[in-house]
């Protein structure tokens, strides 16, 4: 692993663990059984023990980040901007969703549906931008029409998130 990749890897893991620090700092105020998943109406669909939520979610995200980072090192991408996006997408999503879920358990009126629509819409717009570009040497880029469809879906979700 190059020195630059190692520094980037350590920074991404640090960013992954920052929301866990927030969770542990407010753990005394959190309910013993926390809501962890929500439906489109914002109603809770799944509950999880507080300690499992505070420990297992960051560990799962760390494992996913290790997998993504390892795959990007094993088979480098041609487009360095796309590689940067892929390496940082899990820490950035975790930085938004994990603290928001903790905050939702502290304040029941927090609009998780709005946050989910805005986050996923923005993610689809950004990813749709990279679909028609060649990112690996042995693969062809995806068709532009698919990229436009993904970006369009992202814009619709983002707009829906603004008006929910």
XYZ file of N, CA and C in Angstrom:
492
model
N 0.849 -1.167 0.000
C 0.000 0.000 0.000
C 0.900 1.236 0.000
N 0.583 2.176 -0.870
C 1.355 3.406 -0.938
C 1.125 4.235 0.313
N 2.073 5.126 0.585
C 1.966 5.972 1.764
C 0.706 6.834 1.691
N 0.404 7.371 0.487
C -0.785 8.202 0.318
C -2.047 7.393 0.599
N -2.097 6.160 0.119
C -3.260 5.307 0.349
C -3.415 4.975 1.827
N -2.312 4.763 2.511
C -2.364 4.461 3.938
C -2.906 5.652 4.720
N -2.446 6.847 4.395
C -2.938 8.050 5.069
C -4.428 8.236 4.784
N -4.828 8.040 3.528
C -6.242 8.161 3.161
C -7.080 7.111 3.888
N -6.550 5.906 4.010
C -7.244 4.831 4.702
C -7.438 5.169 6.181
N -6.403 5.650 6.827
C -6.490 6.015 8.249
C -7.467 7.168 8.447
N -7.428 8.148 7.557
C -8.361 9.279 7.651
C -9.807 8.816 7.467
N -10.040 7.903 6.531
C -11.410 7.424 6.303
C -11.911 6.617 7.502
N -11.041 5.827 8.112
C -11.453 5.077 9.303
C -11.732 6.016 10.472
N -10.929 7.060 10.591
C -11.165 8.056 11.641
C -12.513 8.728 11.435
N -12.811 9.090 10.201
C -14.095 9.716 9.895
C -15.256 8.757 10.165
N -15.028 7.472 9.965
C -16.059 6.478 10.265
C -16.339 6.386 11.763
N -15.308 6.574 12.567
C -15.469 6.408 14.011
C -15.946 7.674 14.725
N -15.871 8.829 14.076
C -16.314 10.068 14.717
C -17.783 10.031 15.149
N -18.703 9.566 14.312
C -20.093 9.495 14.777
C -20.280 8.553 15.971
N -19.448 7.519 16.076
C -19.542 6.611 17.224
C -19.191 7.352 18.512
N -18.248 8.283 18.433
C -17.918 9.095 19.610
C -19.130 9.910 20.054
N -19.849 10.459 19.084
C -21.083 11.187 19.410
C -22.073 10.244 20.091
N -22.215 9.046 19.563
C -23.136 8.076 20.147
C -22.785 7.729 21.581
N -21.503 7.507 21.836
C -21.091 7.180 23.201
C -21.207 8.384 24.131
N -21.065 9.588 23.598
C -21.169 10.777 24.450
C -22.609 11.028 24.901
N -23.586 10.591 24.126
C -24.991 10.780 24.513
C -25.654 9.465 24.915
N -24.882 8.420 25.121
C -25.460 7.094 25.392
C -26.289 7.060 26.670
N -25.973 7.891 27.636
C -26.754 7.881 28.874
C -28.171 8.418 28.648
N -28.361 9.249 27.638
C -29.685 9.812 27.344
C -30.472 8.976 26.343
N -29.827 8.029 25.696
C -30.496 7.208 24.682
C -31.372 6.145 25.334
N -32.476 5.764 24.685
C -33.296 4.677 25.225
C -32.556 3.346 25.126
N -32.917 2.408 25.988
C -32.252 1.104 26.001
C -32.475 0.347 24.695
N -33.657 0.499 24.107
C -33.973 -0.111 22.817
C -34.153 1.029 21.820
N -33.260 1.068 20.822
C -33.241 2.185 19.874
C -33.890 1.790 18.551
N -34.527 2.763 17.928
C -35.052 2.530 16.578
C -33.889 2.618 15.601
N -33.817 1.650 14.690
C -32.668 1.614 13.784
C -33.054 1.652 12.312
N -34.314 1.355 11.982
C -34.775 1.428 10.587
C -36.146 2.076 10.557
N -36.408 2.760 9.441
C -37.649 3.507 9.308
C -38.264 3.231 7.944
N -39.604 3.294 7.866
C -40.258 3.148 6.566
C -40.370 4.518 5.896
N -41.035 4.564 4.748
C -41.131 5.817 3.999
C -41.941 6.883 4.721
N -42.810 6.478 5.617
C -43.600 7.442 6.374
C -42.847 7.950 7.600
N -41.674 7.397 7.870
C -40.895 7.808 9.031
C -41.189 6.997 10.273
N -42.017 5.961 10.143
C -42.331 5.099 11.281
C -41.212 4.085 11.479
N -40.998 3.709 12.721
C -39.939 2.762 13.057
C -40.347 1.361 12.623
N -39.429 0.657 11.940
C -39.706 -0.723 11.523
C -38.832 -1.734 12.258
N -37.674 -1.308 12.756
C -36.762 -2.230 13.426
C -36.163 -1.549 14.656
N -36.080 -2.312 15.726
C -35.457 -1.830 16.957
C -34.188 -2.621 17.221
N -33.275 -2.003 17.968
C -32.005 -2.644 18.271
C -31.566 -2.211 19.674
N -30.926 -3.101 20.388
C -30.389 -2.761 21.697
C -29.383 -1.619 21.560
N -29.380 -0.725 22.528
C -28.531 0.464 22.470
C -27.059 0.105 22.303
N -26.570 -0.833 23.076
C -25.144 -1.175 23.016
C -24.787 -1.845 21.691
N -25.686 -2.686 21.190
C -25.446 -3.289 19.877
C -25.412 -2.222 18.793
N -26.333 -1.275 18.866
C -26.384 -0.205 17.869
C -25.101 0.621 17.904
N -24.661 0.989 19.095
C -23.485 1.856 19.219
C -22.191 1.151 18.831
N -22.155 -0.176 18.926
C -20.916 -0.907 18.627
C -20.961 -1.594 17.262
N -22.060 -2.296 16.948
C -22.096 -3.100 15.724
C -22.197 -2.282 14.438
N -22.935 -1.192 14.455
C -23.063 -0.389 13.227
C -21.705 0.174 12.810
N -20.928 0.791 13.719
C -19.595 1.251 13.297
C -18.680 0.105 12.865
N -18.770 -1.054 13.530
C -17.943 -2.192 13.118
C -18.333 -2.695 11.731
N -19.626 -2.730 11.441
C -20.086 -3.133 10.115
C -19.591 -2.147 9.055
N -19.664 -0.860 9.357
C -19.191 0.149 8.405
C -17.673 0.056 8.221
N -16.946 -0.241 9.292
C -15.495 -0.440 9.165
C -15.188 -1.634 8.266
N -15.936 -2.718 8.434
C -15.723 -3.896 7.583
C -16.033 -3.574 6.120
N -17.102 -2.838 5.882
C -17.442 -2.449 4.509
C -16.359 -1.549 3.921
N -15.829 -0.643 4.727
C -14.769 0.253 4.247
C -13.494 -0.532 3.944
N -13.173 -1.508 4.778
C -12.010 -2.358 4.499
C -12.182 -3.100 3.178
N -13.381 -3.607 2.929
C -13.665 -4.311 1.685
C -13.527 -3.383 0.475
N -14.095 -2.200 0.558
C -14.026 -1.240 -0.555
C -12.591 -0.799 -0.792
N -11.890 -0.484 0.267
C -10.507 -0.028 0.126
C -9.625 -1.137 -0.429
N -9.809 -2.357 0.077
C -9.027 -3.481 -0.428
C -9.293 -3.754 -1.894
N -10.558 -3.675 -2.304
C -10.899 -3.900 -3.711
C -10.324 -2.813 -4.604
N -10.317 -1.570 -4.126
C -9.785 -0.485 -4.958
C -8.265 -0.543 -5.055
N -7.621 -1.155 -4.084
C -6.165 -1.325 -4.163
C -5.835 -2.535 -5.035
N -6.621 -3.610 -4.908
C -6.362 -4.822 -5.691
C -6.560 -4.591 -7.184
N -7.562 -3.802 -7.535
C -7.828 -3.511 -8.946
C -8.038 -2.005 -9.085
N -6.958 -1.273 -9.347
C -7.062 0.188 -9.420
C -7.995 0.647 -10.547
N -8.615 1.787 -10.319
C -9.524 2.371 -11.298
C -8.789 3.404 -12.141
N -9.213 3.560 -13.393
C -8.587 4.532 -14.286
C -8.927 5.964 -13.890
N -10.174 6.186 -13.552
C -10.627 7.521 -13.191
C -10.356 7.745 -11.700
N -9.381 8.566 -11.402
C -8.969 8.771 -10.005
C -10.045 9.487 -9.190
N -10.833 10.361 -9.832
C -11.917 11.021 -9.106
C -12.978 10.011 -8.678
N -13.289 9.070 -9.558
C -14.258 8.028 -9.218
C -13.708 7.135 -8.106
N -12.426 6.829 -8.173
C -11.801 6.023 -7.122
C -11.890 6.745 -5.774
N -11.667 8.043 -5.789
C -11.775 8.846 -4.571
C -13.209 8.822 -4.040
N -14.169 8.939 -4.942
C -15.576 8.891 -4.546
C -15.921 7.542 -3.923
N -15.495 6.467 -4.553
C -15.790 5.126 -4.043
C -15.156 4.916 -2.668
N -13.950 5.401 -2.494
C -13.266 5.207 -1.208
C -13.882 6.029 -0.078
N -14.522 7.150 -0.400
C -15.034 8.033 0.640
C -16.547 7.983 0.795
N -17.235 7.205 -0.009
C -18.698 7.224 0.045
C -19.236 6.614 1.345
N -18.645 5.541 1.815
C -19.115 4.905 3.054
C -18.881 5.814 4.262
N -17.682 6.406 4.434
C -17.523 7.320 5.568
C -18.462 8.524 5.511
N -18.718 9.049 4.321
C -19.595 10.215 4.219
C -21.048 9.856 4.509
N -21.502 8.726 4.015
C -22.871 8.294 4.320
C -23.007 8.020 5.815
N -22.011 7.361 6.391
C -22.031 7.077 7.823
C -22.022 8.367 8.641
N -21.310 9.367 8.172
C -21.226 10.649 8.874
C -22.581 11.354 8.903
N -23.443 11.063 7.943
C -24.767 11.687 7.894
C -25.816 10.817 8.595
N -25.897 9.550 8.231
C -27.011 8.698 8.661
C -26.892 8.232 10.117
N -25.706 7.824 10.544
C -25.541 7.287 11.906
C -25.864 8.333 12.985
N -25.282 9.552 12.919
C -25.665 10.551 13.930
C -27.135 10.963 13.825
N -27.679 10.976 12.596
C -29.091 11.335 12.440
C -29.988 10.299 13.108
N -29.625 9.032 13.008
C -30.412 7.984 13.661
C -30.325 8.123 15.179
N -29.150 8.431 15.679
C -28.997 8.661 17.123
C -29.827 9.868 17.546
N -29.752 10.934 16.765
C -30.515 12.145 17.073
C -32.015 11.864 17.037
N -32.449 11.031 16.105
C -33.868 10.676 15.995
C -34.336 9.922 17.239
N -33.444 9.145 17.847
C -33.802 8.443 19.078
C -33.873 9.389 20.263
N -33.190 10.514 20.174
C -33.261 11.519 21.234
C -34.451 12.459 21.037
N -34.777 12.767 19.795
C -35.848 13.711 19.456
C -36.759 13.046 18.429
N -37.925 12.632 18.849
C -38.817 11.828 18.008
C -39.328 12.555 16.769
N -39.294 13.861 16.736
C -39.834 14.596 15.596
C -38.864 14.799 14.449
N -37.661 14.263 14.552
C -36.653 14.475 13.505
C -37.068 13.766 12.216
N -37.051 14.459 11.063
C -37.549 13.880 9.800
C -36.529 12.971 9.109
N -36.505 11.707 9.473
C -35.567 10.756 8.861
C -35.876 10.523 7.389
N -37.153 10.536 7.019
C -37.529 10.307 5.624
C -36.957 11.395 4.728
N -37.053 12.623 5.171
C -36.519 13.749 4.394
C -35.012 13.592 4.210
N -34.321 13.256 5.273
C -32.870 13.072 5.201
C -32.509 11.920 4.263
N -33.258 10.832 4.322
C -32.982 9.683 3.452
C -33.191 10.046 1.986
N -34.284 10.722 1.669
C -34.542 11.112 0.283
C -33.463 12.057 -0.234
N -33.079 13.044 0.567
C -32.049 13.991 0.139
C -30.709 13.295 -0.061
N -30.328 12.424 0.864
C -29.038 11.727 0.781
C -28.977 10.794 -0.421
N -30.003 9.985 -0.603
C -30.006 9.028 -1.711
C -30.100 9.755 -3.048
N -30.896 10.812 -3.105
C -30.991 11.594 -4.335
C -29.659 12.191 -4.732
N -28.965 12.777 -3.777
C -27.647 13.356 -4.053
C -26.651 12.282 -4.466
N -26.695 11.146 -3.807
C -25.806 10.035 -4.145
C -26.042 9.549 -5.577
N -27.302 9.409 -5.977
C -27.606 8.958 -7.337
C -27.177 9.975 -8.391
N -27.325 11.256 -8.094
C -26.880 12.281 -9.046
C -25.372 12.203 -9.235
N -24.643 12.077 -8.146
C -23.179 12.013 -8.235
C -22.735 10.731 -8.938
N -23.305 9.593 -8.569
C -22.924 8.331 -9.212
C -23.324 8.292 -10.684
N -24.476 8.853 -11.020
C -24.910 8.901 -12.407
C -23.958 9.689 -13.285
N -23.274 10.641 -12.687
C -22.290 11.429 -13.422
C -21.110 10.575 -13.878
N -20.761 9.538 -13.116
C -19.592 8.714 -13.437
C -19.917 7.471 -14.258
N -21.196 7.121 -14.410
C -21.551 5.887 -15.119
C -21.050 5.829 -16.563
N -21.164 6.907 -17.363
C -20.736 6.777 -18.763
C -19.229 6.904 -18.967
N -18.468 7.019 -17.894
C -17.017 7.160 -18.019
C -16.337 5.816 -17.816
N -15.237 5.620 -18.489
C -14.484 4.368 -18.372
C -13.706 4.408 -17.059
N -13.985 3.451 -16.175
C -13.325 3.450 -14.874
C -12.372 2.276 -14.685
N -12.535 1.207 -15.461
C -11.617 0.080 -15.389
C -11.135 -0.254 -16.793
N -9.900 -0.724 -16.878
C -9.276 -0.966 -18.184
C -9.995 -2.051 -18.981
N -10.493 -3.088 -18.310
C -11.086 -4.216 -19.030
C -12.612 -4.142 -19.153
N -13.209 -3.007 -18.816
C -14.663 -2.867 -18.895
C -15.040 -1.640 -19.712
N -16.158 -1.767 -20.389
C -16.680 -0.649 -21.174
C -17.525 0.251 -20.269
N -17.578 1.541 -20.573
C -18.456 2.417 -19.790
C -19.925 2.081 -20.047
N -20.759 2.415 -19.105
C -22.192 2.157 -19.255
C -22.807 3.185 -20.203
N -23.944 2.863 -20.807
C -24.573 3.790 -21.757
C -24.998 5.105 -21.092
N -24.939 6.168 -21.872
C -25.320 7.489 -21.373
C -26.777 7.547 -20.941
N -27.640 6.822 -21.639
C -29.066 6.837 -21.286
C -29.282 6.310 -19.870
N -28.523 5.294 -19.486
C -28.617 4.769 -18.129
C -28.145 5.820 -17.120
N -27.067 6.514 -17.464
C -26.557 7.564 -16.583
C -27.590 8.673 -16.416
N -28.237 9.059 -17.515
C -29.275 10.087 -17.429
C -30.451 9.609 -16.580
N -30.806 8.337 -16.710
C -31.909 7.790 -15.917
C -31.567 7.794 -14.428
N -30.339 7.409 -14.093
C -29.916 7.398 -12.687
C -29.881 8.824 -12.141
N -29.338 9.745 -12.925
C -29.299 11.141 -12.479
C -30.711 11.713 -12.357
N -31.592 11.361 -13.292
C -32.980 11.826 -13.216
C -33.686 11.299 -11.981
N -33.480 10.019 -11.679
C -34.069 9.442 -10.468
C -33.526 10.140 -9.226
N -32.230 10.452 -9.244
C -31.635 11.171 -8.126
C -32.226 12.555 -7.950
N -32.446 13.254 -9.056
C -33.052 14.589 -8.980
C -34.488 14.523 -8.469
N -35.233 13.509 -8.908
C -36.611 13.343 -8.436
C -36.619 13.061 -6.932
N -35.750 12.170 -6.474
C -35.682 11.869 -5.035
C -35.256 13.094 -4.231
N -34.278 13.825 -4.741
C -33.813 15.023 -4.040
C -34.940 16.053 -3.948
N -35.653 16.264 -5.063
C -36.773 17.211 -5.061
C -37.878 16.742 -4.119
N -38.151 15.438 -4.114
C -39.164 14.903 -3.199
C -38.744 15.126 -1.752
N -37.442 14.967 -1.478
C -36.946 15.204 -0.131
C -37.098 16.647 0.308
N -37.019 17.564 -0.630
C -37.185 18.979 -0.288
C -38.617 19.311 0.099
N -39.582 18.598 -0.494
C -40.984 18.942 -0.278
C -41.728 17.996 0.650
N -41.044 17.038 1.229
C -41.705 16.114 2.172
C -41.900 16.818 3.493
